mmCIF file of C-alpha atoms and ligand atoms in Angstrom:
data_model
loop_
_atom_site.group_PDB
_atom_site.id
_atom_site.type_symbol
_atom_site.label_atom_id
_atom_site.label_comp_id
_atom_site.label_asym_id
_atom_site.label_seq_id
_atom_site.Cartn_x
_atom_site.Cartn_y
_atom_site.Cartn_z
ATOM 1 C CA UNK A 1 102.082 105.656 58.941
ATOM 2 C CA UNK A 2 102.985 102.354 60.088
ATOM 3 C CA UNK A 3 102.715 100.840 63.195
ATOM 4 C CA UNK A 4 105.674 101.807 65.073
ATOM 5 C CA UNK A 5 105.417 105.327 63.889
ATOM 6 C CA UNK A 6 101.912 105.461 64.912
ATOM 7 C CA UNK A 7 103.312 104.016 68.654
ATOM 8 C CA UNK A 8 105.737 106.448 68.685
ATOM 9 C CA UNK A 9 103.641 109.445 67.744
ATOM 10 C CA UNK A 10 101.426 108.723 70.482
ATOM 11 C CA UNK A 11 104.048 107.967 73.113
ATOM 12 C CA UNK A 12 105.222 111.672 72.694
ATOM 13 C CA UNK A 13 101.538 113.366 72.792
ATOM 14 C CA UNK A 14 100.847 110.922 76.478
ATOM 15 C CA UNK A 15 104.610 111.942 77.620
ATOM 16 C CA UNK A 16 103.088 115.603 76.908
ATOM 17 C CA UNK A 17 99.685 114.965 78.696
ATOM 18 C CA UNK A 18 100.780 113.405 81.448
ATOM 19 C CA UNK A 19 103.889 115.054 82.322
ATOM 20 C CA UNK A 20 102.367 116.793 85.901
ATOM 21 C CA UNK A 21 100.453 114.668 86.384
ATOM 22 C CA UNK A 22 100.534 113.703 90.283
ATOM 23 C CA UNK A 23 97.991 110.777 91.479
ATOM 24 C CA UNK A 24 100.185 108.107 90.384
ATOM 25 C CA UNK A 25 98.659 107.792 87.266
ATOM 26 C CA UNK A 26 101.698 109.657 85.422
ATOM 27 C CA UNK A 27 103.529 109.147 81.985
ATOM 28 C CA UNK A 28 106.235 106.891 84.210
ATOM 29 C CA UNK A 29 103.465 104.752 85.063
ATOM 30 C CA UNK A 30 101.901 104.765 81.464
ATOM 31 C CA UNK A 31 105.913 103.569 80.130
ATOM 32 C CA UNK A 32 106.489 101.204 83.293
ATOM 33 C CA UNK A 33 103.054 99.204 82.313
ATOM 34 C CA UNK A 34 103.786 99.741 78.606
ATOM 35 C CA UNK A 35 107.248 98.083 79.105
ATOM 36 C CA UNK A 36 105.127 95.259 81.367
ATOM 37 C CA UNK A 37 102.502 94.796 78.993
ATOM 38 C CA UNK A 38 105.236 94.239 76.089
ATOM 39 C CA UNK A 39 107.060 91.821 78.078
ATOM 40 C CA UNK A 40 103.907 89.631 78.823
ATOM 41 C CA UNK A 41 103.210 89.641 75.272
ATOM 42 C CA UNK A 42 105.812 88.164 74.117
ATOM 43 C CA UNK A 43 105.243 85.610 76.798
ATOM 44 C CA UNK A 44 101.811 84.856 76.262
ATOM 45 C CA UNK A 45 102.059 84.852 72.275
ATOM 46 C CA UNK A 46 99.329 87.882 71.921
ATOM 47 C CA UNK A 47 98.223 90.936 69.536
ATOM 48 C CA UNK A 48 101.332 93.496 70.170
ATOM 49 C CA UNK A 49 99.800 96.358 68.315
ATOM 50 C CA UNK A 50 96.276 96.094 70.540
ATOM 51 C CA UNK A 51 98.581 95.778 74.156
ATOM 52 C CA UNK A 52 100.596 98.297 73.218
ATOM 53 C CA UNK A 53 97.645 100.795 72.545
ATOM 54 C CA UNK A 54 95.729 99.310 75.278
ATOM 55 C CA UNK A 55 98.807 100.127 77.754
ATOM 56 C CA UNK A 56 99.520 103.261 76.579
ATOM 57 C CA UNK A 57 95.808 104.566 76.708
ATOM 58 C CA UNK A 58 94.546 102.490 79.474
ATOM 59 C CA UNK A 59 94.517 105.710 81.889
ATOM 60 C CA UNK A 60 93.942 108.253 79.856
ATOM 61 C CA UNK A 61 90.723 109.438 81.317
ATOM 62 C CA UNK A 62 90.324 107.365 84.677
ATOM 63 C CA UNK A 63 86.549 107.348 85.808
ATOM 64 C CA UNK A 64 87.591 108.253 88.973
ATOM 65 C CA UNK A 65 88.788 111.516 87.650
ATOM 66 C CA UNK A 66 85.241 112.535 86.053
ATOM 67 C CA UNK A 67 82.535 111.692 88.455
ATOM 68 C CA UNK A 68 82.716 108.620 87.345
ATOM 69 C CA UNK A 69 81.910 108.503 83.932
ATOM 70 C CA UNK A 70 83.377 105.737 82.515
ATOM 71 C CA UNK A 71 82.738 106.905 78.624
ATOM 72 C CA UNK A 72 85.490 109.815 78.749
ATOM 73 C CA UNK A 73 88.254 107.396 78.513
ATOM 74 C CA UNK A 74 87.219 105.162 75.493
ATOM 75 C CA UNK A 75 85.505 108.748 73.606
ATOM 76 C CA UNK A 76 89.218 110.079 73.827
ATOM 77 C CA UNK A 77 90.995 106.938 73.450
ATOM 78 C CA UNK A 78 88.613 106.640 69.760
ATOM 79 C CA UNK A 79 89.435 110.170 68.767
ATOM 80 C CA UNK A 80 92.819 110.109 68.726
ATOM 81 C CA UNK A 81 93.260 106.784 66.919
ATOM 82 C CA UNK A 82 91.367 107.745 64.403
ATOM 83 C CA UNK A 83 93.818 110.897 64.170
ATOM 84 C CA UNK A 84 96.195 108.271 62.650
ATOM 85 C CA UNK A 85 93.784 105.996 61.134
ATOM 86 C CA UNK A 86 93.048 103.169 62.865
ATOM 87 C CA UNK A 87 91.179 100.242 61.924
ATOM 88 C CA UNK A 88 87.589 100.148 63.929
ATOM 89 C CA UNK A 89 88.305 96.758 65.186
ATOM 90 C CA UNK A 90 91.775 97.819 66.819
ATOM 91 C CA UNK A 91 89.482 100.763 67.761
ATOM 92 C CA UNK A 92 86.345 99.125 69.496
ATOM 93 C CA UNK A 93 89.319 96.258 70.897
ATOM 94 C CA UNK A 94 91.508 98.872 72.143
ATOM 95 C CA UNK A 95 87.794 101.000 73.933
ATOM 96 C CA UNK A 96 86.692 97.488 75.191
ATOM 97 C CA UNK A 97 90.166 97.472 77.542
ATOM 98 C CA UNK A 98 89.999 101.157 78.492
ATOM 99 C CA UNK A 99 86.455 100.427 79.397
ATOM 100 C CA UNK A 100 86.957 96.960 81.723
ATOM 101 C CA UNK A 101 90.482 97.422 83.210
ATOM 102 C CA UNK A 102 89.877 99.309 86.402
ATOM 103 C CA UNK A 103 89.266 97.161 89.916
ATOM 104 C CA UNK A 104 86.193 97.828 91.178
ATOM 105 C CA UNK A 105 86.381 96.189 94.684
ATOM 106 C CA UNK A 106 86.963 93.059 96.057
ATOM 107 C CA UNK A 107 83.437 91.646 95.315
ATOM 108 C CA UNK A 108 83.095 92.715 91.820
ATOM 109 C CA UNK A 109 83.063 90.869 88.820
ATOM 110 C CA UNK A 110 86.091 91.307 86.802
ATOM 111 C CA UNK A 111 84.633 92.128 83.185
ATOM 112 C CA UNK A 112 87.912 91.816 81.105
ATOM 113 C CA UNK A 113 87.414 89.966 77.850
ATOM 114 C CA UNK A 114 89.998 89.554 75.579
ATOM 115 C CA UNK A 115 93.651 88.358 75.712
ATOM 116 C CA UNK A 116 95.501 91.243 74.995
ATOM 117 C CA UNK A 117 93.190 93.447 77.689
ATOM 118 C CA UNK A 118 93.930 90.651 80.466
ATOM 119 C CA UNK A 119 97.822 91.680 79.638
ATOM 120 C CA UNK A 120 97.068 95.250 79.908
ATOM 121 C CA UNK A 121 95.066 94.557 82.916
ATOM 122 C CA UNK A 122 98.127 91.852 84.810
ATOM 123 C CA UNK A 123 100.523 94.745 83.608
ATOM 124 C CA UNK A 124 98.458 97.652 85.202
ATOM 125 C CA UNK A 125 97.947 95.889 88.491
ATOM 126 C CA UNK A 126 101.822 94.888 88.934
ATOM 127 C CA UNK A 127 102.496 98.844 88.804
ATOM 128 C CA UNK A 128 100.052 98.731 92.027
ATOM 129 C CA UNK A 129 102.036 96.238 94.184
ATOM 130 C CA UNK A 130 105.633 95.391 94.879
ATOM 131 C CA UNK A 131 108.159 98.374 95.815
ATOM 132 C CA UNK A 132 106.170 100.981 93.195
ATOM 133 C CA UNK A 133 103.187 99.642 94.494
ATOM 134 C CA UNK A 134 103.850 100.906 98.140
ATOM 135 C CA UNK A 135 104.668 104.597 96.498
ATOM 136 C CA UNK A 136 102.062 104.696 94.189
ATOM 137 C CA UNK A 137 99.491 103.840 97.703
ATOM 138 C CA UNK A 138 100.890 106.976 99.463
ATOM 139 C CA UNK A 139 101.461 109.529 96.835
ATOM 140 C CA UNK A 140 97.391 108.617 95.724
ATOM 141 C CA UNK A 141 96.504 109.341 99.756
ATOM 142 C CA UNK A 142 98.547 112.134 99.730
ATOM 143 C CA UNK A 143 96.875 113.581 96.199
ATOM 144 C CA UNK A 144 93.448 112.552 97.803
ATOM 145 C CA UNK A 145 94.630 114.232 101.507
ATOM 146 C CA UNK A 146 94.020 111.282 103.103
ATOM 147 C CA UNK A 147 95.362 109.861 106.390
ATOM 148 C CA UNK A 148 98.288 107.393 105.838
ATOM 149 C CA UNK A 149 96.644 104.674 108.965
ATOM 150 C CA UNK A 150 93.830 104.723 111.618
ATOM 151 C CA UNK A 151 94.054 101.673 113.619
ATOM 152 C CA UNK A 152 90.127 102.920 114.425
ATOM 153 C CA UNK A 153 88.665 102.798 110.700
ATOM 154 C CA UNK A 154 88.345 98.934 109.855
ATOM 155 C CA UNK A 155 88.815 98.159 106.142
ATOM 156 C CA UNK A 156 86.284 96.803 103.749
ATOM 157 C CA UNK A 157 85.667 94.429 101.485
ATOM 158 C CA UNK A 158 83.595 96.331 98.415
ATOM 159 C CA UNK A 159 80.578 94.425 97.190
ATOM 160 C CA UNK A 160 80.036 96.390 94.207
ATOM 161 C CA UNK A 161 81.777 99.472 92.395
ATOM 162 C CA UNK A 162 79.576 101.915 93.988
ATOM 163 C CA UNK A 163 80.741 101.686 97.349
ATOM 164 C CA UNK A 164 84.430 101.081 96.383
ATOM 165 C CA UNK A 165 84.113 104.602 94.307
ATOM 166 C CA UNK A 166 82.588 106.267 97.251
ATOM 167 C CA UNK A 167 85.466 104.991 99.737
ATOM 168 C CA UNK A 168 87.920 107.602 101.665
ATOM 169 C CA UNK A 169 89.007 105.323 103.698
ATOM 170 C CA UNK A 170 93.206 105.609 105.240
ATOM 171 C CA UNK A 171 96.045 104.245 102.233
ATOM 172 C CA UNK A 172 96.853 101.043 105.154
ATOM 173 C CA UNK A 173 93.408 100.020 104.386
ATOM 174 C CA UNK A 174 94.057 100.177 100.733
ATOM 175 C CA UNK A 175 96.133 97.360 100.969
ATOM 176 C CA UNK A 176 93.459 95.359 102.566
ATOM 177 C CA UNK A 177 90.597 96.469 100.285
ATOM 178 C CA UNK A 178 92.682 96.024 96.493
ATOM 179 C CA UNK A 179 96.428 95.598 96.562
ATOM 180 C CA UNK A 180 96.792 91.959 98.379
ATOM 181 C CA UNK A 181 94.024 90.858 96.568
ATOM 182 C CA UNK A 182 95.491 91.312 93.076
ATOM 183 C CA UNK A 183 97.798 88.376 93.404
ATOM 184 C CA UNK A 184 95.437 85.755 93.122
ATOM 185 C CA UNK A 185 93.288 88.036 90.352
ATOM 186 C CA UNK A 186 96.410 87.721 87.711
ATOM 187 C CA UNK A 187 95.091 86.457 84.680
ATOM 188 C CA UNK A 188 98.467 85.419 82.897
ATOM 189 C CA UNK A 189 100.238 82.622 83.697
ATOM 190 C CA UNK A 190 103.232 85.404 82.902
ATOM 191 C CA UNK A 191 102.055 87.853 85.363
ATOM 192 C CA UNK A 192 100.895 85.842 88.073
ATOM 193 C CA UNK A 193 104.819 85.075 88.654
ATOM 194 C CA UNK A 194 105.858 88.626 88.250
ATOM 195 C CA UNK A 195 103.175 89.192 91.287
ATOM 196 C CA UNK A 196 104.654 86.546 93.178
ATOM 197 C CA UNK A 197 107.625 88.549 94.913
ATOM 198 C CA UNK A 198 106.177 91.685 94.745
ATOM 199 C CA UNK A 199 103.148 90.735 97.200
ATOM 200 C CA UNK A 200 105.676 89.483 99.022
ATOM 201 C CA UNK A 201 107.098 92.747 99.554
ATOM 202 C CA UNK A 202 103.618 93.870 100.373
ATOM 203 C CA UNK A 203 103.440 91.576 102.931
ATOM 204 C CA UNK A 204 106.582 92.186 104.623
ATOM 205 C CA UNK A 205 106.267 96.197 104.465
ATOM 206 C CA UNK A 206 102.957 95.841 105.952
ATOM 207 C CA UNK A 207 104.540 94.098 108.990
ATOM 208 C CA UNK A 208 106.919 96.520 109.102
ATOM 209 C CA UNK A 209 105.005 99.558 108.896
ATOM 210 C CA UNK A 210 102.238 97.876 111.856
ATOM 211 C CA UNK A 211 105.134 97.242 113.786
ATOM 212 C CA UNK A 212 106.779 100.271 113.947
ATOM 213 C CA UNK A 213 103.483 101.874 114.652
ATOM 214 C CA UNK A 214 103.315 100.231 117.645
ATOM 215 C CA UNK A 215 106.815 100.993 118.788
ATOM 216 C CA UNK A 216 107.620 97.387 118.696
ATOM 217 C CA UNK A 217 110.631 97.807 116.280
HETATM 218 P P1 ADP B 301 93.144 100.794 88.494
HETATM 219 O O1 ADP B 301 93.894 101.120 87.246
HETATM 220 O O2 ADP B 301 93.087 99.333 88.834
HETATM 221 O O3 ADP B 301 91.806 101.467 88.548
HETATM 222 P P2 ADP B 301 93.705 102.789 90.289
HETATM 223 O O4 ADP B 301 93.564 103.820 89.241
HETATM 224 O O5 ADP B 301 92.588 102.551 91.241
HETATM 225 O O6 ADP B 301 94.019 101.431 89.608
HETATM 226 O O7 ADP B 301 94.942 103.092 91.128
HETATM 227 C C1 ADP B 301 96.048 103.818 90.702
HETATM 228 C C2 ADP B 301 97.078 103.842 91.800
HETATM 229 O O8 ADP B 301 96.583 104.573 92.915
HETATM 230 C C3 ADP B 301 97.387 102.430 92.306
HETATM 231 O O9 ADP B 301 98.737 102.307 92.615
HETATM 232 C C4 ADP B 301 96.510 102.314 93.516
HETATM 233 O O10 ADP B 301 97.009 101.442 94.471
HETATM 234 C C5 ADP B 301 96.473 103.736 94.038
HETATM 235 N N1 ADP B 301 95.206 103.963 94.720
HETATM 236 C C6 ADP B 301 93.951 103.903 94.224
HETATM 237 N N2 ADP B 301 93.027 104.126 95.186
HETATM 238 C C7 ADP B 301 93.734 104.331 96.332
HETATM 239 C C8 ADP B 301 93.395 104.608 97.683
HETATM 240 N N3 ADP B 301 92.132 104.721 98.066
HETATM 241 N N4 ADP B 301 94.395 104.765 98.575
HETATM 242 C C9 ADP B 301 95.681 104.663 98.200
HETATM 243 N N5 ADP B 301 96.069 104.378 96.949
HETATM 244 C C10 ADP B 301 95.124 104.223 96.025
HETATM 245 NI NI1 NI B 302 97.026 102.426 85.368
#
């Protein structure tokens, strides 16, 4: 099988997979940062086969999702590439991004290595702001039951993935504690444009949303 056929082949098992899937972490989001990743890419002159598997499989067992253990993910990632064989180094490459993409709080080190996983990675967090951004924030607090805003419960800035893991804090303060941050975390010159506007629109629904809480608009 050649590459595309291999892309293809898994493209319909994730559309499969993650067809119900309701935390924001569905097969639309897999194909929007797929079609992200691609375009950065091309931009930033990188290894297409390793973004494109890194996209595609970059969720598919989020340690948030299994008590935080962060070896489901690359264990499942490895198994089915091997399916449709392969080569360990795409392998171990591809398990390296799986294993570093995820924010772990505003203090945290980001460990991202490689090129093609700091695509993956700009890619992933452009889903997270902008107009899908906003979405994404409230169906996750809906999926996780929690509040949408309480002016009373201040928002933090995580030291260490621990305590960002362990947070249940309102989807307002989610904004303050990952998705303004990511702007100035882009690792591409590529995506750091492409975040440009969209915090904007962060910004601006944000002022919106405080003002209308207060009855002020
Ligand atoms: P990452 O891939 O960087 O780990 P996540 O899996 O944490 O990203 O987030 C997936 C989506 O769910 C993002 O759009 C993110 O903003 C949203 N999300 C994650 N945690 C929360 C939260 N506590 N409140 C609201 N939205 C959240
Ligand atoms: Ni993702």
């Amino acid at each position: 099988m050649n590459q595309t056929e291999i892309i293809s082949h898994i493209i319909e098992e994730l559309k499969v997979e993650f067809a119900n899937e309701a935390s924001g972490h569905d097969w639309w989001h897999i194909l929007r940062v797929y079609n992200t990743a691609k375009h950065i890419a091309e931009e930033e002159k990188a290894d297409m086969f390793v973004v494109e598997l890194g996209a595609l499989l970059h969720d598919i067992a989020d340690w948030k999702f299994h008590d935080g253990d962060e070896s489901v993910g690359p264990a499942k990632a490895k198994a089915l590439l091997e399916k449709y064989n392969v080569s360990a180094d795409v392998i171990s490459h591809v398990q390296d991004i799986i294993k570093t993409i995820s924010f772990k709080g505003a203090g945290a080190v980001n460990e991202i290595k490689t090129l093609e996983g700091k695509i993956v990675q700009d890619a992933d967090r452009l889903d997270a702001i902008g107009a899908i951004g906003v979405a994404r924030a409230f169906a996750y607090g809906g999926f996780m039951k929690r509040a949408m805003h309480n002016p009373d419960i201040a928002a933090v800035a995580h030291q260490d993935k621990a305590s960002y893991y362990k947070n249940q804090s309102t989807t307002i303060n989610h904004f303050y504690e990952k998705l303004l941050l990511l702007k100035d975390r882009m690792n591409t010159g590529t995506g750091k444009i492409m975040a440009e506007e969209r915090h904007k629109f962060l910004e601006e629904y944000l002022q919106r949303f405080l003002e209308e809480w207060e009855g002020k608009k």
